[in-house]
Short mmCIF file of C-alpha atoms and ligand atoms in Angstrom, two decimals:
data_model
loop_
_atom_site.label_atom_id
_atom_site.label_comp_id
_atom_site.label_asym_id
_atom_site.label_seq_id
_atom_site.Cartn_x
_atom_site.Cartn_y
_atom_site.Cartn_z
CA UNK A 1 -5.48 -9.66 3.95
CA UNK A 2 -7.99 -7.86 7.19
CA UNK A 3 -10.92 -5.73 5.46
CA UNK A 4 -9.18 -2.23 6.97
CA UNK A 5 -5.37 -3.82 4.99
CA UNK A 6 -7.50 -3.39 1.64
CA UNK A 7 -8.75 -0.10 2.22
CA UNK A 8 -9.79 1.68 5.37
CA UNK A 9 -13.16 3.11 5.30
CA UNK A 10 -13.61 7.14 5.68
CA UNK A 11 -16.16 8.69 7.69
CA UNK A 12 -17.57 4.83 8.61
CA UNK A 13 -19.04 5.94 12.22
CA UNK A 14 -20.86 8.72 11.13
CA UNK A 15 -22.07 7.61 7.69
CA UNK A 16 -23.54 4.83 8.64
CA UNK A 17 -25.06 6.71 11.65
CA UNK A 18 -26.84 8.69 8.97
CA UNK A 19 -27.57 5.83 6.76
CA UNK A 20 -29.29 2.98 9.63
CA UNK A 21 -32.99 4.36 10.37
CA UNK A 22 -34.33 1.10 11.11
CA UNK A 23 -32.34 -2.16 12.07
CA UNK A 24 -35.06 -4.54 10.84
CA UNK A 25 -35.17 -2.86 7.02
CA UNK A 26 -33.30 -3.35 4.02
CA UNK A 27 -30.10 -1.29 2.70
CA UNK A 28 -27.81 -0.73 -0.40
CA UNK A 29 -23.73 -0.67 0.23
CA UNK A 30 -23.57 0.53 -3.52
CA UNK A 31 -19.48 0.48 -3.15
CA UNK A 32 -18.44 -2.31 -1.08
CA UNK A 33 -14.66 -2.18 -1.96
CA UNK A 34 -13.27 -3.65 1.09
CA UNK A 35 -16.31 -3.78 3.06
CA UNK A 36 -15.48 -2.02 5.86
CA UNK A 37 -18.63 0.53 5.77
CA UNK A 38 -21.36 -2.85 4.84
CA UNK A 39 -19.38 -4.20 8.49
CA UNK A 40 -20.61 -1.38 10.06
CA UNK A 41 -23.47 -1.26 8.49
CA UNK A 42 -24.36 -5.09 9.49
CA UNK A 43 -23.50 -4.45 13.23
CA UNK A 44 -26.60 -2.09 13.49
CA UNK A 45 -29.01 -3.98 11.98
CA UNK A 46 -31.00 -7.13 12.97
CA UNK A 47 -31.20 -11.08 12.44
CA UNK A 48 -33.97 -10.15 9.94
CA UNK A 49 -32.82 -7.20 7.97
CA UNK A 50 -31.14 -7.19 4.15
CA UNK A 51 -27.51 -5.55 3.23
CA UNK A 52 -27.70 -5.55 -0.45
CA UNK A 53 -24.16 -4.89 -1.32
CA UNK A 54 -22.38 -4.16 -4.76
CA UNK A 55 -19.07 -3.92 -6.72
CA UNK A 56 -18.14 -3.83 -10.53
CA UNK A 57 -14.46 -5.39 -8.80
CA UNK A 58 -14.50 -9.07 -8.82
CA UNK A 59 -11.34 -8.96 -6.53
CA UNK A 60 -13.72 -7.18 -3.95
CA UNK A 61 -16.77 -9.04 -4.51
CA UNK A 62 -14.05 -12.52 -3.46
CA UNK A 63 -12.14 -10.48 -0.63
CA UNK A 64 -15.63 -9.71 0.87
CA UNK A 65 -17.40 -13.16 0.49
CA UNK A 66 -14.57 -15.23 2.60
CA UNK A 67 -14.58 -12.39 5.09
CA UNK A 68 -18.43 -13.08 5.58
CA UNK A 69 -18.93 -16.47 4.19
CA UNK A 70 -21.42 -17.16 7.03
CA UNK A 71 -23.11 -14.10 7.00
CA UNK A 72 -26.77 -14.31 5.70
CA UNK A 73 -27.79 -10.99 5.96
CA UNK A 74 -25.32 -9.77 3.31
CA UNK A 75 -26.61 -9.98 -0.57
CA UNK A 76 -23.30 -9.64 -2.40
CA UNK A 77 -23.81 -8.44 -6.25
CA UNK A 78 -20.79 -8.04 -8.65
CA UNK A 79 -22.35 -5.11 -11.42
CA UNK A 80 -22.14 -1.50 -12.17
CA UNK A 81 -24.07 0.63 -9.16
CA UNK A 82 -25.89 2.28 -12.05
CA UNK A 83 -28.02 -0.88 -12.82
CA UNK A 84 -29.51 -0.69 -9.45
CA UNK A 85 -32.72 -1.05 -10.36
CA UNK A 86 -31.36 -4.19 -12.59
CA UNK A 87 -29.48 -5.72 -9.70
CA UNK A 88 -31.56 -4.82 -6.75
CA UNK A 89 -34.85 -7.90 -6.69
CA UNK A 90 -38.38 -6.30 -7.34
CA UNK A 91 -39.42 -7.31 -4.35
CA UNK A 92 -37.59 -4.63 -3.11
CA UNK A 93 -38.53 -1.66 -4.83
CA UNK A 94 -39.74 1.01 -3.51
CA UNK A 95 -38.98 -0.67 -0.41
CA UNK A 96 -35.19 0.26 0.08
CA UNK A 97 -34.65 2.34 3.47
CA UNK A 98 -31.04 3.56 2.79
CA UNK A 99 -28.43 3.86 0.57
CA UNK A 100 -24.88 4.29 0.33
CA UNK A 101 -22.09 4.99 -1.57
CA UNK A 102 -18.26 5.68 -1.17
CA UNK A 103 -17.29 7.17 -4.59
CA UNK A 104 -13.84 6.28 -6.65
CA UNK A 105 -11.57 3.57 -6.01
CA UNK A 106 -10.11 1.74 -3.15
CA UNK A 107 -6.74 2.10 -1.77
CA UNK A 108 -6.49 -1.73 -2.87
CA UNK A 109 -6.84 -0.52 -6.67
CA UNK A 110 -4.55 2.01 -5.93
CA UNK A 111 -1.82 0.32 -5.00
CA UNK A 112 -1.76 -2.68 -7.15
CA UNK A 113 0.55 -1.22 -10.33
CA UNK A 114 -1.19 -3.39 -12.85
CA UNK A 115 -4.59 -2.04 -12.36
CA UNK A 116 -2.93 0.97 -13.59
CA UNK A 117 -5.03 3.86 -11.35
CA UNK A 118 -1.43 5.41 -10.16
CA UNK A 119 1.23 7.64 -11.39
CA UNK A 120 3.54 6.56 -8.72
CA UNK A 121 3.76 3.29 -9.95
CA UNK A 122 4.95 1.34 -13.61
CA UNK A 123 1.75 -0.72 -14.70
CA UNK A 124 -0.24 -0.84 -17.70
CA UNK A 125 -2.52 1.89 -18.61
CA UNK A 126 -5.48 0.01 -17.91
CA UNK A 127 -7.93 2.21 -15.05
CA UNK A 128 -11.00 -0.28 -15.22
CA UNK A 129 -12.70 -0.37 -11.91
CA UNK A 130 -13.80 -4.10 -12.70
CA UNK A 131 -12.95 -6.59 -15.93
CA UNK A 132 -16.98 -6.18 -17.41
CA UNK A 133 -16.04 -3.01 -19.06
CA UNK A 134 -13.93 -3.74 -22.20
CA UNK A 135 -12.29 -0.29 -22.91
CA UNK A 136 -8.59 0.85 -21.06
CA UNK A 137 -6.83 4.16 -20.26
CA UNK A 138 -4.59 2.92 -22.97
CA UNK A 139 -7.67 2.92 -25.72
CA UNK A 140 -8.30 6.45 -24.87
CA UNK A 141 -5.11 8.09 -25.15
CA UNK A 142 -4.09 6.16 -28.36
CA UNK A 143 -7.25 7.05 -30.87
CA UNK A 144 -9.08 10.03 -28.91
CA UNK A 145 -8.56 13.06 -31.03
CA UNK A 146 -7.36 16.09 -29.90
CA UNK A 147 -9.60 17.97 -29.17
CA UNK A 148 -11.51 15.49 -26.90
CA UNK A 149 -8.87 14.09 -25.28
CA UNK A 150 -8.19 17.99 -24.57
CA UNK A 151 -11.64 18.14 -23.64
CA UNK A 152 -11.92 15.73 -21.66
CA UNK A 153 -8.88 16.88 -19.57
CA UNK A 154 -10.24 20.23 -19.13
CA UNK A 155 -13.64 19.04 -18.05
CA UNK A 156 -12.84 15.77 -16.15
CA UNK A 157 -9.26 16.40 -14.68
CA UNK A 158 -10.34 20.61 -14.47
CA UNK A 159 -6.67 20.74 -15.82
CA UNK A 160 -5.69 24.12 -16.69
CA UNK A 161 -3.04 23.04 -19.34
CA UNK A 162 -4.85 20.53 -20.82
CA UNK A 163 -3.83 21.81 -24.42
CA UNK A 164 -0.79 21.47 -23.48
CA UNK A 165 -0.87 17.68 -22.18
CA UNK A 166 -3.01 16.86 -24.74
CA UNK A 167 -0.61 17.99 -27.97
CA UNK A 168 2.42 16.03 -25.41
CA UNK A 169 0.05 12.73 -25.75
CA UNK A 170 -1.19 12.91 -29.35
CA UNK A 171 2.43 13.43 -29.93
CA UNK A 172 4.08 10.36 -28.18
CA UNK A 173 1.29 7.88 -29.14
CA UNK A 174 1.14 5.15 -29.03
CA UNK A 175 1.34 5.18 -25.18
CA UNK A 176 1.16 1.89 -22.87
CA UNK A 177 2.21 1.98 -19.18
CA UNK A 178 1.85 4.39 -16.45
CA UNK A 179 5.58 5.75 -16.36
CA UNK A 180 5.23 6.36 -20.19
CA UNK A 181 2.33 8.80 -19.44
CA UNK A 182 3.70 10.44 -16.92
CA UNK A 183 7.36 11.13 -18.46
CA UNK A 184 4.73 12.90 -21.33
CA UNK A 185 3.17 14.85 -18.92
CA UNK A 186 6.27 15.51 -17.13
CA UNK A 187 7.82 16.43 -20.03
CA UNK A 188 5.46 19.71 -20.42
CA UNK A 189 4.82 20.57 -16.89
CA UNK A 190 6.89 22.42 -14.71
CA UNK A 191 7.80 20.44 -11.30
CA UNK A 192 6.45 21.77 -8.71
CA UNK A 193 3.07 21.56 -10.57
CA UNK A 194 3.85 18.45 -11.75
CA UNK A 195 2.13 16.06 -9.15
CA UNK A 196 -0.95 18.10 -9.15
CA UNK A 197 -1.14 17.73 -12.98
CA UNK A 198 -0.26 14.26 -12.80
CA UNK A 199 -2.84 13.28 -10.72
CA UNK A 200 -5.32 15.57 -12.42
CA UNK A 201 -4.76 13.64 -15.82
CA UNK A 202 -5.01 10.18 -14.16
CA UNK A 203 -8.32 11.53 -12.09
CA UNK A 204 -9.86 12.24 -15.51
CA UNK A 205 -8.82 9.46 -17.41
CA UNK A 206 -10.03 7.32 -14.29
CA UNK A 207 -13.39 8.89 -15.02
CA UNK A 208 -13.88 9.00 -18.44
CA UNK A 209 -12.52 4.79 -18.38
CA UNK A 210 -14.94 3.97 -16.27
CA UNK A 211 -18.17 6.22 -16.88
CA UNK A 212 -18.24 7.76 -13.73
CA UNK A 213 -20.35 10.71 -14.28
CA UNK A 214 -22.56 9.13 -15.85
CA UNK A 215 -23.00 5.96 -13.93
CA UNK A 216 -23.18 8.65 -10.64
CA UNK A 217 -26.56 10.43 -12.49
CA UNK A 218 -28.08 7.18 -12.99
CA UNK A 219 -28.18 5.72 -9.45
CA UNK A 220 -29.19 8.78 -7.99
CA UNK A 221 -31.95 8.88 -10.62
CA UNK A 222 -32.58 4.49 -10.52
CA UNK A 223 -31.91 5.20 -6.46
CA UNK A 224 -34.38 7.92 -6.02
CA UNK A 225 -36.96 5.70 -7.23
CA UNK A 226 -36.11 2.74 -5.59
CA UNK A 227 -36.35 4.35 -2.02
CA UNK A 228 -39.19 3.95 0.34
CA UNK A 229 -40.48 7.31 1.67
CA UNK A 230 -38.14 8.91 3.73
CA UNK A 231 -35.11 6.62 2.67
CA UNK A 232 -32.11 7.66 2.50
CA UNK A 233 -29.32 8.74 -0.11
CA UNK A 234 -26.11 8.89 2.28
CA UNK A 235 -23.09 9.73 -0.54
CA UNK A 236 -19.39 9.96 -0.06
CA UNK A 237 -17.33 12.31 -2.55
CA UNK A 238 -14.15 13.03 -3.45
CA UNK A 239 -14.35 15.43 -6.02
CA UNK A 240 -15.98 18.29 -7.32
CA UNK A 241 -18.06 17.34 -10.39
CA UNK A 242 -19.32 14.50 -8.52
CA UNK A 243 -20.00 16.55 -5.22
CA UNK A 244 -22.01 19.16 -7.40
CA UNK A 245 -24.13 16.43 -9.27
CA UNK A 246 -24.75 14.86 -5.82
CA UNK A 247 -25.97 18.09 -4.22
CA UNK A 248 -27.76 19.29 -6.97
CA UNK A 249 -29.79 16.37 -6.79
CA UNK A 250 -30.46 16.45 -3.41
CA UNK A 251 -31.36 20.08 -3.51
CA UNK A 252 -33.68 20.47 -7.08
CA UNK A 253 -34.10 16.52 -8.23
CA UNK A 254 -31.88 17.53 -11.34
CA UNK A 255 -28.38 17.96 -12.08
CA UNK A 256 -28.29 21.35 -13.19
CA UNK A 257 -28.82 23.17 -10.11
CA UNK A 258 -32.37 24.98 -11.37
CA UNK A 259 -35.34 24.65 -9.13
CA UNK A 260 -38.30 22.92 -10.82
CA UNK A 261 -42.05 24.13 -10.14
CA UNK A 262 -45.40 22.39 -10.39
CA UNK A 263 -48.18 24.05 -12.09
CA UNK A 264 -49.20 26.02 -9.17
CA UNK A 265 -45.88 27.38 -8.32
CA UNK A 266 -44.63 25.00 -5.61
CA UNK A 267 -41.15 24.16 -6.29
CA UNK A 268 -40.34 20.23 -6.77
CA UNK A 269 -37.95 19.08 -4.50
CA UNK A 270 -37.85 14.92 -4.51
CA UNK A 271 -35.40 15.09 -1.57
CA UNK A 272 -34.84 16.81 1.30
CA UNK A 273 -31.41 17.55 2.38
CA UNK A 274 -30.97 16.64 5.97
CA UNK A 275 -27.40 18.57 6.60
CA UNK A 276 -27.24 21.82 4.94
CA UNK A 277 -23.59 21.76 6.18
CA UNK A 278 -21.98 19.11 4.76
CA UNK A 279 -20.05 16.67 7.00
CA UNK A 280 -16.28 16.55 6.61
CA UNK A 281 -13.93 14.08 8.56
CA UNK A 282 -12.22 15.29 11.69
CA UNK A 283 -8.72 16.31 11.54
CA UNK A 284 -7.78 12.98 13.54
CA UNK A 285 -9.00 11.01 10.63
CA UNK A 286 -7.73 13.58 7.83
CA UNK A 287 -4.09 13.21 9.72
CA UNK A 288 -4.67 9.26 9.39
CA UNK A 289 -5.99 8.50 6.20
CA UNK A 290 -5.23 10.88 3.44
CA UNK A 291 -7.56 9.83 1.97
CA UNK A 292 -10.15 11.54 4.30
CA UNK A 293 -9.05 15.01 3.57
CA UNK A 294 -11.26 15.57 -0.03
CA UNK A 295 -14.14 13.74 1.33
CA UNK A 296 -17.60 15.46 1.54
CA UNK A 297 -20.45 13.26 3.44
CA UNK A 298 -24.22 14.58 1.86
CA UNK A 299 -27.20 13.17 3.20
CA UNK A 300 -30.90 13.64 1.18
CA UNK A 301 -33.96 12.01 2.73
CA UNK A 302 -37.20 10.85 0.22
CA UNK A 303 -39.58 13.06 0.35
CA UNK A 304 -43.16 11.78 0.44
CA UNK A 305 -44.25 11.98 -3.57
CA UNK A 306 -47.68 13.87 -2.10
CA UNK A 307 -46.26 17.16 -2.14
CA UNK A 308 -45.60 17.30 -5.66
CA UNK A 309 -48.32 19.11 -7.35
CA UNK A 310 -50.34 20.32 -4.15
CA UNK A 311 -51.69 23.45 -4.03
CA UNK A 312 -50.50 25.82 -1.19
CA UNK A 313 -53.74 26.32 -0.30
CA UNK A 314 -54.66 21.82 0.07
CA UNK A 315 -53.13 21.62 3.79
CA UNK A 316 -55.59 24.49 4.79
CA UNK A 317 -58.48 23.04 2.58
CA UNK A 318 -58.62 19.50 4.26
CA UNK A 319 -58.07 20.57 7.41
CA UNK A 320 -61.14 21.97 7.40
CA UNK A 321 -63.22 19.34 5.82
CA UNK A 322 -61.11 17.18 8.67
CA UNK A 323 -59.76 15.05 5.87
CA UNK A 324 -56.28 16.07 7.19
C1 LIG B 1 -14.23 4.13 -1.92
S1 LIG B 1 -14.36 2.21 -2.60
C2 LIG B 1 -15.06 1.76 -0.99
C3 LIG B 1 -14.94 1.74 -0.11
C4 LIG B 1 -16.13 0.83 1.09
N1 LIG B 1 -16.76 2.32 1.67
C5 LIG B 1 -14.80 0.07 1.96
O1 LIG B 1 -15.44 0.41 3.29
O2 LIG B 1 -14.00 -0.58 2.25
C6 LIG B 1 -15.32 2.03 -4.04
C7 LIG B 1 -15.46 0.73 -4.05
O3 LIG B 1 -16.56 0.97 -5.29
C8 LIG B 1 -16.26 0.29 -6.00
N2 LIG B 1 -17.33 1.14 -7.40
C9 LIG B 1 -17.03 2.44 -8.18
N3 LIG B 1 -18.05 2.85 -8.74
C10 LIG B 1 -18.28 2.09 -8.74
C11 LIG B 1 -19.40 1.56 -9.70
N4 LIG B 1 -19.99 2.29 -11.03
N5 LIG B 1 -19.98 0.46 -9.89
C12 LIG B 1 -19.96 -0.94 -8.88
N6 LIG B 1 -18.86 -0.37 -8.21
C13 LIG B 1 -18.33 0.70 -7.90
C14 LIG B 1 -14.61 0.30 -6.55
O4 LIG B 1 -14.73 -1.04 -7.48
C15 LIG B 1 -14.61 0.15 -4.93
O5 LIG B 1 -14.37 -1.16 -4.99
#
């Protein structure tokens, strides 16, 4: 299978243009998938550069390993990007020039009925992105208490009918397949709203199975530590929950979206947002690739640590002393 048959990369050229600032640098692709972004990154890099590419899905790693067998600049790492600090060799900590994340699942994962990601195909209620995890979607729908299931659908799926759907799931237990879950949701949601509700229910379960938001928070914090000064985070998000986490972290250095001030009253901003206006795919790309429709690209650069705890007058004082 060619890389583009496995997954068509979204915002490929723009994301890579934002990421690569030094062709001799060290980069991380945290979501390798079919390797479409990775291939484009490698095209921009010189002989000595390094690209560490991570995926928790062994199928993605095997697919890319086959296509890039002779590529010495590419180091494939199987694992969760949330543990980037453990996956990356110590010698590159603090020296990473850019980290790319293209969040969510690949077309290959969605298209495989056996992975259980799609309500349009019958398969086991699995939804694990990789076999490193043990808990499946079936474990969640069959064991969570009513209140936890309801909250999960409401918070991660932003599903307004979470009460009705959670009750119906509990009454229909045990559920083993995507078709069974689809029938349960269809039984309580009118036809004209059904597909949207199904998409939200499946999204909520996928986020929970894979701990997606926890891992995103972790890589944003750890990734920030691993970047060099002015190193870049480039993230493509597909739903509002993950997008909000990135937006807040890039703007305020925390996930709640509250400005934090130091002792002198300066706002502490660990990152500089590089595009105040978010980058989205062109109409042409959206028409060609339905997955691109909800994509948002955010870019931020790591601020030098020195601005934290610096008094507003420091620069003026140092200039007078001739030390700046
Ligand atoms: C949207 S696809 C990436 C597609 C890729 N950019 C390309 O051009 O083909 C997302 C990939 O990231 C992986 N992934 C998602 N979350 C992950 C995580 N927390 N750790 C490691 N891999 C993850 C998925 O398994 C999937 O293969």
